[in-house]
Coordinates of C-alpha atoms in Angstrom, one line a residue:
L1 CA -57.1 -50.3 95.9
K2 CA -56.7 -48.8 92.5
V3 CA -53.9 -46.6 91.2
S4 CA -54.5 -43.2 89.7
Q5 CA -53.0 -43.0 86.2
E6 CA -52.6 -39.2 86.6
G7 CA -50.5 -39.6 89.7
L8 CA -48.6 -42.5 88.2
N9 CA -47.7 -40.5 85.1
V10 CA -46.3 -37.7 87.4
I11 CA -44.1 -40.3 89.2
R12 CA -42.9 -41.8 85.9
S13 CA -41.6 -38.4 84.8
I14 CA -39.1 -38.3 87.6
K15 CA -35.6 -39.2 86.3
N16 CA -33.7 -39.0 89.6
P17 CA -33.5 -41.8 92.2
I18 CA -36.6 -41.7 94.4
A19 CA -37.0 -41.8 98.2
I20 CA -40.4 -42.2 99.8
V21 CA -41.4 -40.8 103.2
A22 CA -44.7 -42.3 104.3
V23 CA -46.8 -41.6 107.4
I24 CA -49.0 -44.2 108.9
G25 CA -51.0 -44.4 112.0
P26 CA -54.6 -44.4 113.5
Y27 CA -57.1 -42.1 111.8
R28 CA -57.6 -38.6 113.3
S29 CA -54.0 -38.6 114.6
G30 CA -52.8 -35.6 112.6
K31 CA -50.8 -37.4 109.9
S32 CA -51.8 -35.0 107.1
F33 CA -51.0 -31.9 109.2
L34 CA -47.6 -33.5 110.1
L35 CA -46.8 -34.0 106.5
N36 CA -47.7 -30.4 105.7
Q37 CA -45.4 -29.3 108.5
L38 CA -42.5 -31.4 107.1
L39 CA -43.2 -29.9 103.6
T40 CA -43.5 -26.3 105.0
L41 CA -47.0 -26.1 103.4
T42 CA -50.2 -24.6 104.8
C43 CA -53.4 -26.7 104.9
D44 CA -54.7 -24.9 101.8
E45 CA -51.5 -25.7 99.9
G46 CA -50.7 -29.2 101.0
F47 CA -52.6 -32.3 102.0
G48 CA -56.2 -31.9 103.1
V49 CA -56.7 -31.7 106.9
G50 CA -60.1 -32.5 108.4
H51 CA -61.6 -32.0 111.8
A52 CA -64.7 -34.1 111.5
R53 CA -65.0 -37.6 113.0
D54 CA -64.7 -39.2 109.6
T55 CA -61.2 -39.6 108.1
Q56 CA -60.2 -36.9 105.6
T57 CA -57.6 -39.0 103.6
K58 CA -58.9 -41.8 101.5
G59 CA -56.4 -44.5 100.4
I60 CA -52.9 -43.2 99.8
W61 CA -52.0 -39.7 98.4
V62 CA -48.7 -38.5 97.1
W63 CA -47.4 -35.0 97.1
G64 CA -46.7 -34.5 93.3
D65 CA -44.0 -31.9 93.7
P66 CA -40.9 -33.9 94.9
M67 CA -38.4 -32.3 97.3
E68 CA -34.9 -32.4 95.9
M69 CA -32.2 -33.5 98.4
E70 CA -28.5 -34.3 98.1
V71 CA -28.0 -37.8 99.5
N72 CA -24.5 -39.2 99.4
G73 CA -23.6 -36.7 96.7
Q74 CA -26.5 -37.7 94.5
T75 CA -29.6 -35.7 93.8
T76 CA -32.6 -37.6 95.2
S77 CA -36.3 -36.8 94.6
V78 CA -38.2 -37.3 97.9
L79 CA -41.9 -38.0 97.7
F80 CA -44.2 -37.8 100.7
L81 CA -47.1 -40.2 101.1
D82 CA -50.2 -39.6 103.2
T83 CA -52.1 -42.7 104.1
E84 CA -55.6 -43.3 105.3
G85 CA -55.8 -43.9 109.1
F86 CA -56.3 -47.3 110.7
E87 CA -59.7 -48.4 112.1
S88 CA -61.6 -45.6 110.3
V89 CA -65.3 -45.9 110.1
G90 CA -66.6 -48.4 107.6
K91 CA -63.2 -49.9 106.8
S92 CA -62.1 -53.5 107.5
S93 CA -58.8 -54.7 108.9
V94 CA -58.0 -56.2 105.5
Y95 CA -58.2 -52.8 104.0
D96 CA -55.9 -51.4 106.7
D97 CA -53.5 -54.2 106.0
R98 CA -53.4 -53.3 102.3
I99 CA -52.7 -49.7 103.2
F100 CA -50.0 -50.6 105.7
A101 CA -48.4 -53.2 103.4
L102 CA -48.2 -50.8 100.4
A103 CA -46.7 -48.0 102.6
T104 CA -44.2 -50.5 104.1
V105 CA -43.0 -51.9 100.7
L106 CA -42.8 -48.5 99.0
S107 CA -41.3 -46.3 101.7
S108 CA -37.7 -45.4 102.4
V109 CA -38.7 -43.8 105.7
L110 CA -41.9 -45.1 107.5
I111 CA -43.2 -42.7 110.2
Y112 CA -45.5 -44.5 112.6
N113 CA -47.5 -41.5 114.0
L114 CA -49.0 -42.3 117.4
A115 CA -50.8 -40.1 120.0
E116 CA -49.8 -40.1 123.6
T117 CA -48.2 -43.5 124.0
V118 CA -47.5 -46.9 122.4
K119 CA -50.5 -49.2 123.0
E120 CA -50.8 -52.9 122.6
A121 CA -53.0 -52.5 119.5
D122 CA -50.3 -50.3 117.9
I123 CA -47.8 -53.1 118.3
A124 CA -50.2 -55.6 116.9
K125 CA -50.7 -53.4 113.8
L126 CA -47.0 -53.8 113.1
S127 CA -47.5 -57.6 112.6
F128 CA -48.0 -57.2 108.8
A129 CA -45.0 -54.9 108.5
V130 CA -42.9 -57.4 110.5
E131 CA -44.0 -60.2 108.2
L132 CA -43.0 -58.2 105.2
A133 CA -39.7 -57.3 106.8
E134 CA -39.0 -60.9 107.5
E135 CA -39.9 -61.9 103.9
F136 CA -38.2 -59.1 102.1
Y137 CA -35.2 -58.3 104.2
G138 CA -34.5 -61.4 106.3
R139 CA -31.8 -62.6 104.0
V140 CA -28.8 -64.8 104.8
K141 CA -26.0 -62.7 106.2
G142 CA -23.2 -61.8 103.9
R143 CA -25.4 -61.3 100.8
D144 CA -26.2 -58.1 99.1
E145 CA -29.6 -56.7 99.8
V146 CA -32.0 -56.8 96.9
F147 CA -34.7 -54.7 98.6
T148 CA -33.7 -52.2 101.3
P149 CA -36.0 -52.1 104.3
A150 CA -37.8 -48.9 105.3
K151 CA -36.4 -47.1 108.3
L152 CA -39.1 -47.1 111.0
L153 CA -39.5 -43.8 112.9
W154 CA -41.7 -44.0 116.0
L155 CA -43.3 -40.5 116.3
I156 CA -45.1 -40.0 119.7
Q157 CA -47.1 -36.8 119.9
R158 CA -47.7 -36.0 123.6
D159 CA -47.2 -33.2 126.1
F160 CA -45.3 -35.1 128.8
L161 CA -43.2 -38.3 129.1
E162 CA -43.2 -39.0 132.8
G163 CA -39.5 -38.9 133.2
K164 CA -38.7 -41.2 130.3
T165 CA -37.3 -40.4 126.9
V166 CA -39.3 -41.5 123.8
Q167 CA -36.7 -44.1 123.0
E168 CA -37.0 -45.6 126.4
M169 CA -40.8 -45.6 126.2
V170 CA -40.7 -47.4 122.9
R171 CA -38.1 -49.9 124.1
G172 CA -40.1 -50.6 127.2
A173 CA -43.3 -51.1 125.2
L174 CA -41.5 -53.7 123.0
Q175 CA -40.3 -55.8 126.0
P176 CA -42.1 -59.2 126.2
V177 CA -45.1 -59.3 128.5
P178 CA -45.1 -62.0 131.2
N179 CA -47.6 -64.7 130.3
P180 CA -47.8 -67.2 133.1
E181 CA -51.2 -68.3 132.0
K182 CA -50.0 -69.0 128.5
D183 CA -52.6 -66.8 126.8
K184 CA -52.5 -67.3 123.0
D185 CA -53.2 -63.6 122.3
V186 CA -50.3 -62.5 124.6
D187 CA -48.0 -65.1 123.0
Q188 CA -48.9 -63.7 119.6
V189 CA -48.1 -60.1 120.6
N190 CA -44.9 -61.2 122.3
L191 CA -44.0 -63.0 119.0
I192 CA -44.4 -59.7 117.2
R193 CA -42.2 -58.0 119.8
Q194 CA -39.5 -60.5 119.2
S195 CA -39.8 -60.1 115.4
L196 CA -39.5 -56.4 115.7
N197 CA -35.8 -57.0 116.7
L198 CA -35.3 -57.5 112.9
M199 CA -36.1 -53.8 112.4
A200 CA -34.3 -52.6 115.5
A201 CA -31.3 -51.5 113.5
N202 CA -33.5 -49.5 111.2
S203 CA -35.8 -47.9 113.8
T204 CA -35.6 -44.8 115.9
A205 CA -38.0 -42.8 118.1
F206 CA -38.9 -39.1 118.3
G207 CA -41.2 -37.2 120.6
L208 CA -43.3 -34.2 119.5
T209 CA -45.4 -32.0 121.8
Q210 CA -48.8 -30.9 120.7
P211 CA -48.7 -27.7 118.5
H212 CA -51.6 -26.0 120.2
L213 CA -54.5 -26.6 122.5
A214 CA -57.0 -25.6 119.9
R215 CA -56.4 -28.5 117.6
T216 CA -59.4 -27.8 115.4
R217 CA -57.8 -24.4 114.5
L218 CA -54.3 -25.6 113.6
C219 CA -54.7 -24.8 109.9
E220 CA -55.5 -21.2 110.8
L221 CA -52.5 -20.6 113.0
S222 CA -49.0 -19.5 111.9
D223 CA -45.7 -20.6 113.4
S224 CA -45.8 -17.6 115.8
D225 CA -49.1 -18.9 117.2
L226 CA -47.8 -22.4 117.8
D227 CA -46.1 -23.7 120.9
P228 CA -42.4 -22.7 120.6
K229 CA -41.4 -26.1 121.9
Y230 CA -43.3 -27.7 119.2
V231 CA -41.8 -25.5 116.5
R232 CA -38.3 -26.4 117.8
Q233 CA -39.1 -30.1 117.9
R234 CA -40.7 -29.9 114.4
N235 CA -37.5 -28.4 112.9
Q236 CA -35.5 -31.1 114.6
L237 CA -37.9 -33.7 113.2
R238 CA -37.2 -32.4 109.7
Q239 CA -33.5 -32.8 110.2
V240 CA -34.1 -36.4 111.6
V241 CA -36.2 -37.3 108.5
A242 CA -33.6 -35.8 106.2
S243 CA -30.9 -37.8 107.8
L244 CA -32.9 -41.0 107.4
V245 CA -33.8 -40.5 103.8
Q246 CA -32.1 -42.9 101.3
P247 CA -33.0 -43.7 97.7
K248 CA -35.2 -46.7 97.4
I249 CA -33.1 -49.7 96.5
V250 CA -34.6 -52.6 94.5
S251 CA -32.5 -55.4 93.1
G252 CA -29.4 -53.7 94.3
K253 CA -29.8 -50.3 92.6
P254 CA -31.7 -47.1 93.2
V255 CA -35.1 -46.9 91.4
T256 CA -36.1 -44.0 89.2
G257 CA -39.7 -42.7 88.7
E258 CA -40.3 -45.2 85.9
E259 CA -39.1 -48.2 88.0
F260 CA -40.9 -47.0 91.1
A261 CA -44.2 -46.8 89.2
D262 CA -43.7 -50.4 88.1
L263 CA -42.9 -51.4 91.7
L264 CA -46.1 -49.6 92.8
E265 CA -48.3 -51.4 90.2
K266 CA -46.7 -54.8 91.0
T267 CA -47.2 -54.4 94.7
L268 CA -50.8 -53.2 94.3
N269 CA -51.7 -56.1 92.0
A270 CA -50.2 -58.6 94.6
L271 CA -52.2 -57.0 97.4
N272 CA -55.4 -57.0 95.5
K273 CA -55.0 -60.5 94.2
G274 CA -55.9 -62.3 97.4
H275 CA -59.0 -61.8 99.5
I276 CA -56.7 -61.4 102.5
P277 CA -53.2 -60.1 101.7
T278 CA -50.3 -61.8 103.2
A279 CA -46.6 -61.0 103.2
G280 CA -46.0 -64.3 101.4
S281 CA -48.3 -63.3 98.6
V282 CA -46.6 -60.0 98.2
V283 CA -43.2 -61.6 98.1
D284 CA -44.3 -64.3 95.7
A285 CA -45.5 -61.6 93.3
F286 CA -42.0 -60.0 93.3
N287 CA -40.3 -63.3 93.0
R288 CA -42.5 -64.1 90.0
A289 CA -40.5 -61.5 88.0
V290 CA -37.2 -63.0 89.2
Q291 CA -38.5 -66.5 88.3
D292 CA -39.5 -65.4 84.8
K293 CA -36.0 -63.9 84.4
C294 CA -34.4 -67.2 85.5
L295 CA -36.6 -69.2 83.2
A296 CA -35.5 -67.0 80.3
L297 CA -31.8 -67.6 81.3
Y298 CA -32.5 -71.3 81.4
H299 CA -34.0 -71.4 77.9
E300 CA -31.2 -69.2 76.6
A301 CA -28.6 -71.6 78.1
M302 CA -30.5 -74.6 76.7
R303 CA -30.4 -73.1 73.2
R304 CA -26.7 -72.5 73.6
L305 CA -25.9 -75.9 74.9
L306 CA -28.4 -77.7 72.5
P307 CA -28.5 -75.6 69.3
S308 CA -30.8 -78.1 67.7
L309 CA -32.9 -81.2 68.3
P310 CA -32.9 -84.1 68.4
A311 CA -30.2 -84.8 70.9
E312 CA -29.1 -87.8 72.9
E313 CA -30.9 -88.3 76.1
A314 CA -27.8 -88.0 78.2
A315 CA -26.8 -84.8 76.5
L316 CA -30.2 -83.3 77.0
V317 CA -30.3 -84.2 80.7
G318 CA -26.8 -82.9 81.2
A319 CA -27.6 -79.6 79.5
H320 CA -30.7 -79.3 81.6
R321 CA -28.8 -79.9 84.8
N322 CA -26.2 -77.3 83.8
A323 CA -28.8 -74.7 82.7
S324 CA -31.2 -75.2 85.6
G325 CA -28.3 -75.1 88.1
R326 CA -27.3 -71.7 86.8
A327 CA -30.9 -70.5 86.8
M328 CA -31.4 -71.5 90.4
E329 CA -28.1 -69.8 91.4
V330 CA -29.4 -66.5 89.9
F331 CA -32.8 -67.0 91.6
E332 CA -31.2 -67.6 95.0
R333 CA -29.0 -64.5 94.5
E334 CA -31.8 -62.2 93.4
R335 CA -34.9 -63.5 95.0
F336 CA -36.9 -61.7 97.7
G337 CA -37.9 -63.2 100.9
G338 CA -36.4 -64.6 104.1
K339 CA -38.1 -68.0 104.0
S340 CA -36.0 -71.1 103.5
A341 CA -34.4 -71.6 100.1
E342 CA -36.3 -74.8 99.6
D343 CA -39.7 -73.1 100.0
A344 CA -38.7 -70.1 97.8
I345 CA -37.1 -72.1 95.0
R346 CA -39.8 -74.7 94.8
P347 CA -42.0 -72.9 92.2
L348 CA -38.9 -72.3 90.0
R349 CA -37.9 -76.0 90.4
D350 CA -41.4 -77.0 89.3
E351 CA -41.3 -74.8 86.3
L352 CA -37.8 -76.2 85.3
R353 CA -39.1 -79.7 85.8
E354 CA -42.1 -78.9 83.5
A355 CA -39.7 -77.3 81.0
L356 CA -37.6 -80.5 81.0
I357 CA -40.7 -82.7 80.4
N358 CA -41.8 -80.5 77.5
L359 CA -38.2 -80.6 76.1
K360 CA -38.1 -84.3 76.3
R361 CA -41.4 -84.6 74.4
E362 CA -40.2 -82.3 71.7
N363 CA -36.9 -84.2 71.6
E364 CA -38.8 -87.5 71.2
F365 CA -40.9 -86.0 68.4
E366 CA -37.9 -84.6 66.5
S367 CA -35.9 -87.8 67.1
A368 CA -38.8 -89.9 65.7
K369 CA -39.1 -87.6 62.7
A370 CA -35.4 -87.7 61.9
C371 CA -35.1 -91.4 62.4
E372 CA -38.2 -92.0 60.3
G373 CA -36.7 -89.9 57.5
A374 CA -33.4 -91.8 57.7
H375 CA -35.2 -95.1 57.8
R376 CA -37.4 -94.3 54.8
G377 CA -34.3 -93.3 52.8
C378 CA -32.6 -96.6 53.7
E379 CA -35.7 -98.6 52.7
E380 CA -35.8 -96.8 49.3
E381 CA -32.1 -97.6 48.9
L382 CA -32.7 -101.3 49.7
D383 CA -35.6 -101.4 47.2
A384 CA -33.2 -100.0 44.5
L385 CA -30.5 -102.5 45.5
A386 CA -33.0 -105.4 45.2
N387 CA -33.8 -104.3 41.7
M388 CA -30.2 -103.9 40.4
R389 CA -29.9 -104.7 36.7
L390 CA -26.5 -106.3 37.4
P391 CA -26.6 -107.9 40.8
S392 CA -23.6 -107.5 43.0
V393 CA -23.1 -108.6 46.6
A394 CA -20.2 -106.3 47.1
K395 CA -22.3 -103.3 46.0
F396 CA -25.2 -104.4 48.2
D397 CA -22.9 -104.6 51.3
A398 CA -21.2 -101.3 50.5
R399 CA -24.5 -99.5 50.1
L400 CA -25.7 -101.1 53.4
D401 CA -22.6 -99.8 55.2
A402 CA -23.1 -96.3 53.7
C403 CA -26.8 -96.3 54.7
N404 CA -25.9 -97.5 58.2
H405 CA -23.4 -94.5 58.5
T406 CA -26.1 -92.1 57.3
V407 CA -28.6 -93.4 59.9
E408 CA -26.0 -93.1 62.7
Q409 CA -25.5 -89.5 61.8
A410 CA -29.1 -88.5 61.2
C411 CA -30.9 -90.6 63.7
R412 CA -30.2 -89.4 67.2
G413 CA -32.1 -89.2 70.5
P414 CA -34.5 -91.6 72.3
S415 CA -35.9 -93.1 69.1
K416 CA -32.5 -94.2 67.8
T417 CA -32.4 -97.6 69.5
A418 CA -35.9 -98.6 68.3
Y419 CA -35.3 -97.5 64.7
S420 CA -31.8 -99.1 64.6
D421 CA -33.2 -102.4 65.7
R422 CA -36.0 -102.0 63.1
L423 CA -33.6 -101.1 60.3
K424 CA -31.3 -104.0 61.3
K425 CA -34.1 -106.5 60.9
T426 CA -35.0 -104.9 57.5
W427 CA -31.4 -105.2 56.4
T428 CA -31.2 -108.8 57.5
R429 CA -34.4 -109.7 55.7
E430 CA -33.5 -107.9 52.5
R431 CA -30.0 -109.3 52.3
S432 CA -31.2 -112.8 52.8
Q433 CA -33.7 -112.3 50.0
F434 CA -31.1 -110.7 47.8
L435 CA -28.6 -113.6 48.3
K436 CA -31.4 -116.1 47.7
E437 CA -32.1 -114.6 44.3
Y438 CA -28.5 -113.6 43.5
N439 CA -27.3 -116.9 41.8
Q440 CA -30.5 -117.4 39.9
R441 CA -30.2 -113.9 38.5
L442 CA -26.6 -114.5 37.5
F443 CA -27.6 -117.7 35.8
N444 CA -30.2 -115.9 33.8
W445 CA -27.7 -113.2 32.8
L446 CA -25.3 -116.0 31.7
V447 CA -27.9 -117.6 29.5
I448 CA -28.8 -114.3 28.0
G449 CA -25.2 -113.5 27.5
S450 CA -24.6 -116.8 25.6
L451 CA -27.4 -116.0 23.2
V452 CA -26.0 -112.5 22.7
L453 CA -22.6 -114.0 21.9
V454 CA -24.3 -116.3 19.3
V455 CA -25.8 -113.3 17.6
I456 CA -22.5 -111.3 17.7
G457 CA -20.4 -114.3 16.5
R458 CA -22.7 -115.0 13.5
F459 CA -23.8 -111.5 12.4
V460 CA -21.3 -109.0 13.8
V461 CA -17.8 -110.4 14.0
K462 CA -18.7 -113.5 11.9
W463 CA -16.3 -115.7 13.8
V464 CA -17.4 -119.3 13.8
V465 CA -15.3 -120.1 16.9
V466 CA -17.2 -117.4 19.0
E467 CA -20.6 -118.7 17.7
V468 CA -19.7 -122.3 18.5
L469 CA -18.5 -121.6 22.0
A470 CA -21.5 -119.5 22.7
W471 CA -23.8 -122.3 21.6
A472 CA -21.9 -124.8 23.7
L473 CA -22.3 -122.6 26.8
F474 CA -26.0 -122.2 26.1
V475 CA -26.5 -125.9 25.7
F476 CA -24.4 -126.7 28.8
L477 CA -26.5 -124.3 31.0
E478 CA -29.8 -125.6 29.7
T479 CA -28.9 -129.3 30.1
Y480 CA -26.8 -129.2 33.3
T481 CA -29.6 -128.4 35.7
R482 CA -31.8 -131.0 34.0
I483 CA -29.1 -133.7 34.3
F484 CA -28.4 -133.0 38.0
W485 CA -32.0 -132.0 38.8
S486 CA -30.9 -129.0 40.9
F487 CA -29.4 -125.5 40.6
D488 CA -27.7 -126.0 43.9
S489 CA -25.2 -128.4 42.5
L490 CA -24.3 -125.8 39.9
Y491 CA -23.9 -123.0 42.4
L492 CA -21.6 -125.2 44.6
N493 CA -19.4 -126.0 41.7
P494 CA -15.9 -124.4 42.0
A495 CA -16.1 -123.2 38.5
W496 CA -19.3 -121.4 39.3
R497 CA -17.7 -119.8 42.3
S498 CA -14.8 -118.6 40.2
F499 CA -17.3 -117.1 37.7
V500 CA -19.0 -115.3 40.6
N501 CA -15.7 -113.9 41.8
V502 CA -14.8 -112.6 38.3
W503 CA -18.4 -111.2 38.0
E504 CA -18.1 -109.3 41.3
A505 CA -14.7 -107.9 40.3
V506 CA -15.9 -106.7 36.9
V507 CA -19.4 -105.4 37.8
Y508 CA -18.5 -103.4 41.0
N509 CA -15.0 -102.2 41.7
P510 CA -13.3 -99.0 42.8
F511 CA -13.1 -97.8 39.2
I512 CA -16.6 -98.5 37.8
D513 CA -20.1 -99.5 38.7
L514 CA -21.4 -101.4 35.7
D515 CA -24.9 -101.3 37.1
L516 CA -24.9 -97.6 36.8
W517 CA -23.0 -97.5 33.4
S518 CA -24.5 -100.6 31.8
V519 CA -27.1 -98.7 29.7
P520 CA -24.6 -95.9 28.5
L521 CA -22.0 -98.6 27.7
L522 CA -24.6 -100.6 25.8
W523 CA -25.4 -97.6 23.7
V524 CA -21.7 -96.9 23.1
G525 CA -21.2 -100.5 22.0
L526 CA -24.1 -100.4 19.5
I527 CA -22.8 -97.2 18.1
L528 CA -19.3 -98.7 17.7
I529 CA -20.7 -101.8 16.0
I530 CA -22.7 -99.7 13.5
M531 CA -19.6 -97.5 12.8
C532 CA -17.5 -100.6 12.3
R533 CA -20.0 -102.1 9.9
C534 CA -20.2 -98.9 7.9
Y535 CA -16.4 -98.8 7.7
R536 CA -16.2 -102.3 6.4
C537 CA -18.8 -101.7 3.8
R538 CA -16.8 -98.8 2.4
K539 CA -13.7 -100.9 2.0
R540 CA -15.4 -103.7 0.0
P541 CA -16.1 -103.4 -3.7
H542 CA -19.7 -102.5 -4.6
T543 CA -21.7 -105.4 -5.7
P544 CA -25.0 -104.4 -7.4
L545 CA -28.1 -106.3 -6.5
L546 CA -29.1 -106.6 -10.3
P547 CA -26.8 -107.6 -13.3
T548 CA -25.5 -104.6 -15.3
H549 CA -24.8 -104.2 -19.1
H550 CA -21.1 -104.6 -18.5
D551 CA -21.6 -107.9 -16.9
T552 CA -23.8 -109.2 -19.8
L553 CA -21.1 -108.4 -22.4
H554 CA -18.4 -110.1 -20.3
T555 CA -20.6 -113.2 -20.1
R556 CA -21.1 -113.3 -23.9
R557 CA -17.4 -113.0 -24.6
S558 CA -16.7 -115.7 -22.3
E559 CA -19.1 -118.0 -24.1

């Protein structure tokens, strides 16, 4: 089946709620003529009517001029559908099922047009409609309908009823047939009869006599030429159809032309997708849209609950449980189909499970990236600490604590444990190496400092005491380790420990970090020394490097 875009555009232009009246039945049963009679149209004006053996109507045709009706105080556009008859020449049962399914899903009123009586084959033909009814409309009681079922009108065209009303004849035909031999075919037909009870509340029956004996000339006859009884019953039928008409309801609201066109395309795609259409495939196609909506709600909820990644595993799983629970609640409320909730919700649950797997992968990637960045930053910090100009254990530990806090804030998610263990091992190794070199670096700085004091005592301040003490310190440091053969004895000395405590208090404290300010302070010190020397030079009398004439005369007088 293929939709005509011209007809689809006409339907899309309808702004009112739409109701569909469709006529189905065997071919050559007068469906097209019946629709023309309901529309008060002649054969030349309305649907084509043929009298040959081959079917006149191919596929499904819609009358493009909708009939406007007031339904519950609301203007409703009623469209009439003419369908190709069952069991026409050259058509398979699969094709008939597609026609029947499309008419059943789309219609508000489904007229089952039969000639003379209800036969076993006519009941069997309803099997597909029953499956669709069970899937679409067999919802748990107490819930709002998301897809209103079509009202089934049994229309029996015959001249006599043998003392039974049409309703009694239909009811009798739908009674289970005794099957003492347990015939499978009879069981199948009886199963259909039982299933038809689902549509009992939405079905009615109506009898219509033949309009005229000359059936091949019906299009040429006017109402005055037709059987008066038929004309009367036809007018009653119009009233019955008008009373049954209701806007098509999908997802709890009436559909307009635009929405009905979408519904038509969706149903047609579902029917054409499989080689043999089934009620389940049609329902699954409708549930696909509901499933997509629920997935969108899930992702929106996840973005709200987890604005950014990485996140802790427990938080991610908790957010997924919350969001997926809401999505499944919406799906269960809006889904189509009467099958068990487990069967209907399984595809959505699989999609949500796949979404969680993908989200976990993304979270692992983001967690590894964030932790790697934090770990790299801490390694660079450790390298800088290991190369401090003025070593300080207090500063080393303080920077380690700050780095640990940074990692705790930046490194989250499943990679946090692995990177924390890795960083802890790195910290332990670097601190051990730092402490191993710490005393030796202090010793070297003390030796350098003693030599600097020698220079300052002799050439800057010119204090003999400072120079002597500086030389004494230098000699002590150089000879002590050679006398006792080890640095360890020096480092364990209480005097050395006192020196270390003073060093730590001076180099790194809440007021200043000498490692950062050592170079600027050194430059300031040099500038101050130069300024001091210049100042002293100005205060002293000028002594020329060579003797002057005044000095020569003074020397001669002295002689």
